[in-house]
Amino acid sequence: MFTSRRRREPSPPAARRPQAFAATEGLATLGEWLRFGEKLLSRSGLAFGQVATNPHDEALALILHALKLPLDSGSGAKARRLRPEEKVAVLALLRRRMEERIPTAYLTREAWLGGKRFYVDERVIIPRSYFVEIIPRLGRWLGAKTFSSRLRIADVCTGSGCLAILLAGYFPGGKVDAIDLDPGALEVARINLRSHRLARRVRLWTSDLFDAVPPARYDLIVSNPPYEPSARLDTLPPEFRREPWLALDGGVDGLAVIRRLIRQARQRLSGRGALLIEVGGLRRAIDREFAAERPEWLPTEDGSDCICLIRAGRGAAKAQGAIRRHRL
Ligand SMILES: C[S@@+](CC[C@H](N)C(=O)[O-])C[C@H]1O[C@@H](n2cnc3c(N)ncnc32)[C@H](O)[C@@H]1O
């Protein structure tokens, strides 16, 4: 999972250097603080890939947050001079990122996915799913008839609700059930549903997969479940280990949740339905164990083969012509 979900850069050995903070005396403008912050983060042995993939973007996110400026502040903002109390706020954030290895998104309380802002805190994994590439192409793939009808959609393992919200945006006539085992994660999802004004169209369920969800058939089941083999969790960089264990731990072989989800989906998909799961680096294991389901692999920009598609009753789907067989 880490290999594909966690787009990170190799970490040099961790090095704490409090003396680095002494060099801030002459820094006046946002641009100067950005150069300083970037250098500091890049030399500190941090792992990236949760919010940004490089120290420049993380330093920028932290500095803009400390100055209460939006992330899309133009380059003109670089000339802005910092007041003394703003310098203190910037230093405090850089310090926490560096010394406590707190992910930037947990410090700023926000993450962006698919052009949308999501509230995040330690109760949820920081949104960075490959589904952000797949969801915009689903309409073309599902076909015009299905696209315009009232799709029933399930987002299983919803966490912050980010995928449920993206799905609701791309399928305006759709009704979404967003499911998670963790009540804390669902509280975060509720915050995001309210801020995206989707509380009516996306329904939250506290449930172990579909166990506590009333019987219903779905046209689309989407899931970004935990898929990290348990033994690998301890080897993750510290900022990744700050994310909820329940969001990462896929059991001995990474497949514990996926295996149950594929079985349950057989009873939950409509005849023309499709199950899409993000599976990290588990393609070979899934191809082997679920050969009978004929998994297909949807292309992503970096060729990581991590989004698996399993169609319901292929014969039935073919007859109805609801899902066209062309690839994304
Ligand atoms: C990798 S996170 C995905 C969150 C979100 N969908 C995203 O893409 O950012 C996995 C989520 O699955 C939830 N989860 C783990 N086991 C579960 C289970 N058996 N049933 C339902 N949710 C589960 C975790 O609480 C966590 O929020």
Coordinates of C-alpha atoms and ligand atoms in Angstrom, one line a residue:
M1 CA 0.0 0.0 0.0
F2 CA 2.7 2.4 0.9
T3 CA 4.4 2.0 -2.4
S4 CA 1.4 3.3 -4.4
R5 CA -0.9 5.1 -2.0
R6 CA 2.0 6.8 -0.2
R7 CA 3.7 8.7 -3.0
R8 CA 6.7 9.7 -0.9
E9 CA 10.3 10.6 -1.4
P10 CA 13.1 8.6 0.1
S11 CA 14.0 9.9 3.5
P12 CA 17.6 10.8 4.4
P13 CA 18.5 9.8 8.0
A14 CA 16.5 11.9 10.5
A15 CA 18.4 14.8 11.9
R16 CA 17.2 17.3 14.4
R17 CA 18.9 20.6 14.4
P18 CA 17.4 23.2 16.6
Q19 CA 20.2 25.5 15.8
A20 CA 18.7 25.8 12.3
F21 CA 16.0 28.0 13.8
A22 CA 18.6 30.5 14.9
A23 CA 19.1 31.6 11.3
T24 CA 15.8 33.4 11.0
E25 CA 16.9 36.9 12.3
G26 CA 17.2 38.5 8.8
L27 CA 14.1 36.9 7.3
A28 CA 11.5 39.6 6.4
T29 CA 9.2 38.5 3.5
L30 CA 7.1 35.5 2.9
G31 CA 9.4 34.6 0.0
E32 CA 12.4 34.6 2.3
W33 CA 10.6 32.5 4.9
L34 CA 9.5 30.1 2.2
R35 CA 13.1 29.5 1.1
F36 CA 14.1 29.0 4.7
G37 CA 11.2 26.7 5.4
E38 CA 11.8 24.6 2.3
K39 CA 15.5 24.2 3.1
L40 CA 14.7 23.3 6.7
L41 CA 12.2 20.6 5.8
S42 CA 14.3 19.1 3.1
R43 CA 17.2 18.7 5.5
S44 CA 15.2 17.2 8.3
G45 CA 14.7 13.6 7.2
L46 CA 11.0 14.0 6.8
A47 CA 8.8 11.8 4.6
F48 CA 6.5 13.5 2.1
G49 CA 3.5 12.4 0.2
Q50 CA 0.6 12.9 2.6
V51 CA -0.3 16.4 1.4
A52 CA 2.5 17.5 -0.9
T53 CA 5.2 15.5 -2.5
N54 CA 8.0 18.0 -1.7
P55 CA 9.3 20.3 1.0
H56 CA 8.6 23.5 -1.0
D57 CA 4.8 22.8 -1.1
E58 CA 4.7 21.7 2.5
A59 CA 6.6 24.7 3.7
L60 CA 4.2 26.9 1.7
A61 CA 1.1 25.3 3.1
L62 CA 2.4 25.7 6.7
I63 CA 3.4 29.4 6.1
L64 CA 0.2 30.4 4.4
H65 CA -1.8 28.7 7.2
A66 CA 0.2 30.5 9.9
L67 CA -0.5 33.8 8.0
K68 CA -4.2 32.9 7.5
L69 CA -3.8 33.2 3.8
P70 CA -5.5 30.9 1.2
L71 CA -3.5 28.2 -0.5
D72 CA -4.0 29.8 -3.9
S73 CA -2.4 33.1 -2.8
G74 CA -0.6 34.4 -5.9
S75 CA 3.2 34.8 -6.2
G76 CA 2.6 38.5 -5.3
A77 CA 2.2 37.4 -1.7
K78 CA 5.9 36.5 -1.6
A79 CA 6.7 40.2 -1.1
R80 CA 4.5 40.4 2.0
R81 CA 6.5 41.3 5.1
L82 CA 5.8 39.2 8.2
R83 CA 4.9 40.8 11.5
P84 CA 6.8 39.6 14.6
E85 CA 3.9 37.5 15.9
E86 CA 3.5 35.9 12.4
K87 CA 7.1 34.9 12.4
V88 CA 6.6 33.2 15.8
A89 CA 3.5 31.4 14.4
V90 CA 5.5 30.2 11.3
L91 CA 8.4 29.0 13.4
A92 CA 6.1 27.1 15.7
L93 CA 4.5 25.2 12.8
L94 CA 7.8 24.3 11.1
R95 CA 9.1 23.1 14.5
R96 CA 6.1 20.8 15.1
R97 CA 6.4 19.4 11.6
M98 CA 10.1 18.8 12.0
E99 CA 10.5 17.8 15.6
E100 CA 7.2 16.0 16.3
R101 CA 6.8 14.6 12.7
I102 CA 3.2 15.8 12.7
P103 CA 1.8 15.7 9.1
T104 CA 1.2 19.1 7.6
A105 CA -2.5 18.4 7.1
Y106 CA -3.0 17.7 10.8
L107 CA -1.3 21.0 11.6
T108 CA -3.3 23.0 9.1
R109 CA -6.5 21.0 9.5
E110 CA -7.1 20.8 5.8
A111 CA -6.4 18.7 2.7
W112 CA -7.3 19.1 -0.9
L113 CA -8.5 16.4 -3.3
G114 CA -10.0 16.8 -6.7
G115 CA -10.1 20.6 -6.3
K116 CA -12.1 20.3 -3.1
R117 CA -11.1 21.3 0.5
F118 CA -11.6 18.8 3.3
Y119 CA -11.4 19.3 7.0
V120 CA -9.0 16.7 8.5
D121 CA -7.6 15.8 11.9
E122 CA -6.0 12.8 13.5
R123 CA -9.3 10.8 13.3
V124 CA -8.9 10.2 9.6
I125 CA -6.3 9.3 7.0
I126 CA -5.2 12.3 4.9
P127 CA -7.0 12.2 1.6
R128 CA -4.8 11.2 -1.3
S129 CA -6.6 8.4 -3.1
Y130 CA -6.0 7.4 -6.7
F131 CA -9.8 7.6 -7.1
V132 CA -9.4 11.3 -7.7
E133 CA -8.2 10.3 -11.2
I134 CA -10.8 7.6 -11.7
I135 CA -14.0 9.3 -10.6
P136 CA -14.1 12.0 -13.3
R137 CA -13.9 9.2 -15.9
L138 CA -16.6 7.0 -14.5
G139 CA -19.5 8.8 -16.3
R140 CA -18.0 8.2 -19.7
W141 CA -17.4 4.6 -18.8
L142 CA -20.8 3.9 -17.3
G143 CA -22.7 5.3 -20.3
A144 CA -25.1 8.2 -20.7
K145 CA -28.3 6.3 -19.6
T146 CA -26.8 5.1 -16.3
F147 CA -25.1 8.4 -15.8
S148 CA -28.2 10.5 -15.9
S149 CA -30.3 8.1 -13.8
R150 CA -30.5 8.0 -10.0
L151 CA -27.5 5.9 -9.2
R152 CA -27.2 4.2 -5.9
I153 CA -23.6 4.5 -4.7
A154 CA -21.8 3.1 -1.7
D155 CA -18.4 4.5 -0.4
V156 CA -17.2 1.8 1.9
C157 CA -14.4 2.9 4.3
T158 CA -15.3 6.5 3.8
G159 CA -12.9 8.1 6.4
S160 CA -13.1 11.9 5.9
G161 CA -15.9 11.3 3.4
C162 CA -13.7 12.7 0.6
L163 CA -14.6 10.1 -2.0
A164 CA -18.3 10.1 -1.1
I165 CA -18.3 13.9 -1.7
L166 CA -16.4 13.7 -5.0
L167 CA -18.8 10.9 -6.1
A168 CA -21.9 13.0 -5.1
G169 CA -20.4 15.9 -7.1
Y170 CA -19.9 13.9 -10.3
F171 CA -23.2 12.1 -10.1
P172 CA -25.7 14.9 -9.1
G173 CA -28.7 12.5 -9.3
G174 CA -27.0 9.9 -7.2
K175 CA -27.6 8.8 -3.6
V176 CA -24.6 7.9 -1.7
D177 CA -24.2 5.7 1.4
A178 CA -20.9 6.4 3.1
I179 CA -19.8 3.7 5.5
D180 CA -17.0 3.5 8.2
L181 CA -16.4 1.3 11.2
D182 CA -14.9 4.2 13.1
P183 CA -17.3 6.7 14.7
G184 CA -14.5 9.3 15.0
A185 CA -13.9 9.2 11.3
L186 CA -17.6 9.6 10.7
E187 CA -17.6 12.7 12.8
V188 CA -15.0 14.2 10.5
A189 CA -17.0 13.0 7.4
R190 CA -20.1 14.8 8.9
I191 CA -18.1 18.1 9.1
N192 CA -17.2 17.7 5.5
L193 CA -20.7 16.8 4.3
R194 CA -22.0 19.9 6.0
S195 CA -19.4 22.2 4.5
H196 CA -20.0 20.8 1.0
R197 CA -23.8 21.0 1.6
L198 CA -24.3 17.3 1.0
A199 CA -25.7 16.1 4.3
R200 CA -29.0 15.2 2.7
R201 CA -27.7 13.3 -0.3
V202 CA -24.9 11.4 1.4
R203 CA -26.0 9.2 4.3
L204 CA -23.4 8.1 6.9
W205 CA -23.4 4.6 8.4
T206 CA -21.3 3.3 11.3
S207 CA -20.8 -0.3 10.1
D208 CA -18.2 -3.0 9.7
L209 CA -18.4 -3.0 5.9
F210 CA -22.1 -3.6 5.0
D211 CA -22.9 -5.5 8.2
A212 CA -25.1 -2.8 9.8
V213 CA -26.4 -1.3 6.5
P214 CA -30.0 -2.2 5.6
P215 CA -30.2 -4.4 2.5
A216 CA -29.9 -2.4 -0.7
R217 CA -28.4 -3.0 -4.1
Y218 CA -25.8 -0.5 -5.5
D219 CA -24.9 0.5 -9.0
L220 CA -21.5 1.5 -7.8
I221 CA -19.5 0.4 -4.8
V222 CA -16.3 2.4 -4.3
S223 CA -13.7 1.6 -1.6
N224 CA -10.3 2.8 -0.5
P225 CA -9.9 0.3 2.4
P226 CA -7.0 -0.4 4.7
Y227 CA -4.6 -2.7 2.7
E228 CA -1.2 -2.4 4.4
P229 CA 0.1 -5.8 5.6
S230 CA 0.3 -5.4 9.4
A231 CA 4.0 -6.2 9.6
R232 CA 4.8 -3.2 7.4
L233 CA 3.0 -0.7 9.6
D234 CA 5.9 -0.4 12.0
T235 CA 8.2 0.3 9.1
L236 CA 6.3 3.4 7.9
P237 CA 7.8 6.8 8.5
P238 CA 6.7 8.5 11.7
E239 CA 4.3 11.0 10.1
F240 CA 2.5 8.1 8.4
R241 CA 2.3 6.2 11.6
R242 CA 0.3 9.1 13.0
E243 CA -2.6 8.2 10.8
P244 CA -5.3 5.9 12.3
W245 CA -4.1 2.3 12.5
L246 CA -7.6 1.2 11.5
A247 CA -7.2 3.1 8.2
L248 CA -4.0 1.4 7.3
D249 CA -4.0 -2.1 8.7
G250 CA -5.1 -4.7 6.2
G251 CA -4.2 -7.7 8.3
V252 CA -1.5 -10.3 7.8
D253 CA -1.5 -10.1 4.0
G254 CA -3.2 -6.8 3.5
L255 CA -6.3 -8.5 2.2
A256 CA -8.4 -8.9 5.3
V257 CA -10.9 -6.1 4.6
I258 CA -10.7 -6.4 0.8
R259 CA -11.5 -10.2 0.9
R260 CA -14.7 -9.6 3.0
L261 CA -15.7 -6.6 0.9
I262 CA -15.5 -8.6 -2.4
R263 CA -17.6 -11.3 -0.9
Q264 CA -20.2 -8.9 0.5
A265 CA -20.3 -7.0 -2.8
R266 CA -21.7 -10.1 -4.5
Q267 CA -25.0 -9.6 -2.5
R268 CA -24.9 -5.8 -2.7
L269 CA -24.3 -5.0 -6.4
S270 CA -27.2 -4.4 -8.8
G271 CA -27.1 -6.5 -12.0
R272 CA -25.4 -3.7 -13.9
G273 CA -23.2 -2.7 -10.9
A274 CA -19.5 -2.4 -10.4
L275 CA -17.2 -2.6 -7.5
L276 CA -14.0 -0.5 -7.5
I277 CA -11.4 -0.9 -4.9
E278 CA -8.0 0.8 -4.3
V279 CA -5.6 -2.0 -3.4
G280 CA -2.1 -0.5 -3.2
G281 CA 0.5 -3.1 -4.3
L282 CA -1.8 -6.1 -4.0
R283 CA -2.6 -6.6 -7.7
R284 CA -0.9 -10.0 -8.0
A285 CA -2.5 -11.3 -4.8
I286 CA -6.0 -10.2 -6.0
D287 CA -5.5 -11.6 -9.5
R288 CA -4.6 -14.9 -7.9
E289 CA -7.2 -15.2 -5.2
F290 CA -10.1 -13.6 -7.2
A291 CA -9.4 -14.9 -10.7
A292 CA -13.0 -16.1 -10.9
E293 CA -14.2 -12.5 -10.5
R294 CA -12.1 -11.5 -13.5
P295 CA -10.7 -8.3 -12.0
E296 CA -9.8 -5.5 -14.4
W297 CA -7.2 -2.8 -13.6
L298 CA -7.9 0.8 -14.4
P299 CA -5.1 2.9 -15.6
T300 CA -3.7 5.7 -13.4
E301 CA -1.3 8.4 -14.5
D302 CA 1.7 6.8 -12.8
G303 CA 0.9 3.3 -14.0
S304 CA 0.6 1.9 -10.5
D305 CA -2.2 -0.7 -11.3
C306 CA -3.9 -0.1 -7.9
I307 CA -7.5 0.4 -8.8
C308 CA -9.3 -2.9 -9.3
L309 CA -12.7 -3.2 -11.0
I310 CA -15.0 -6.1 -10.5
R311 CA -18.2 -6.2 -12.4
A312 CA -21.4 -7.8 -11.1
G313 CA -23.0 -10.6 -13.1
R314 CA -21.1 -9.9 -16.3
G315 CA -23.6 -11.7 -18.5
A316 CA -26.5 -9.6 -17.1
A317 CA -24.6 -6.4 -17.4
K318 CA -23.8 -7.2 -21.0
A319 CA -27.4 -7.9 -21.9
Q320 CA -28.6 -4.7 -20.3
G321 CA -25.8 -2.8 -22.0
A322 CA -25.7 -0.6 -18.9
I323 CA -22.0 -0.7 -18.6
R324 CA -20.1 -0.4 -21.8
R325 CA -17.1 -2.7 -22.0
H326 CA -14.6 -0.1 -23.1
R327 CA -11.7 0.8 -20.8
L328 CA -11.2 4.1 -19.2
Ligands
LIG1 C1 -7.5 4.1 3.8 S1 -8.8 4.9 4.8 C2 -9.8 5.6 3.4 C3 -10.5 6.8 3.8 C4 -11.1 7.6 2.6 N1 -12.0 6.8 1.8 C5 -10.0 8.1 1.7 O1 -9.8 7.7 0.6 O2 -9.2 9.0 2.2 C6 -9.8 3.5 5.3 C7 -11.0 3.7 6.2 O3 -11.6 2.4 6.4 C8 -12.1 2.4 7.7 N2 -12.3 1.0 8.0 C9 -11.4 0.1 8.4 N3 -11.9 -1.2 8.5 C10 -13.2 -1.0 8.2 C11 -14.3 -1.9 8.2 N4 -14.2 -3.2 8.5 N5 -15.5 -1.5 7.8 C12 -15.7 -0.1 7.5 N6 -14.7 0.7 7.6 C13 -13.5 0.3 7.9 C14 -11.1 3.1 8.5 O4 -11.7 3.6 9.7 C15 -10.7 4.3 7.6 O5 -11.5 5.4 7.8

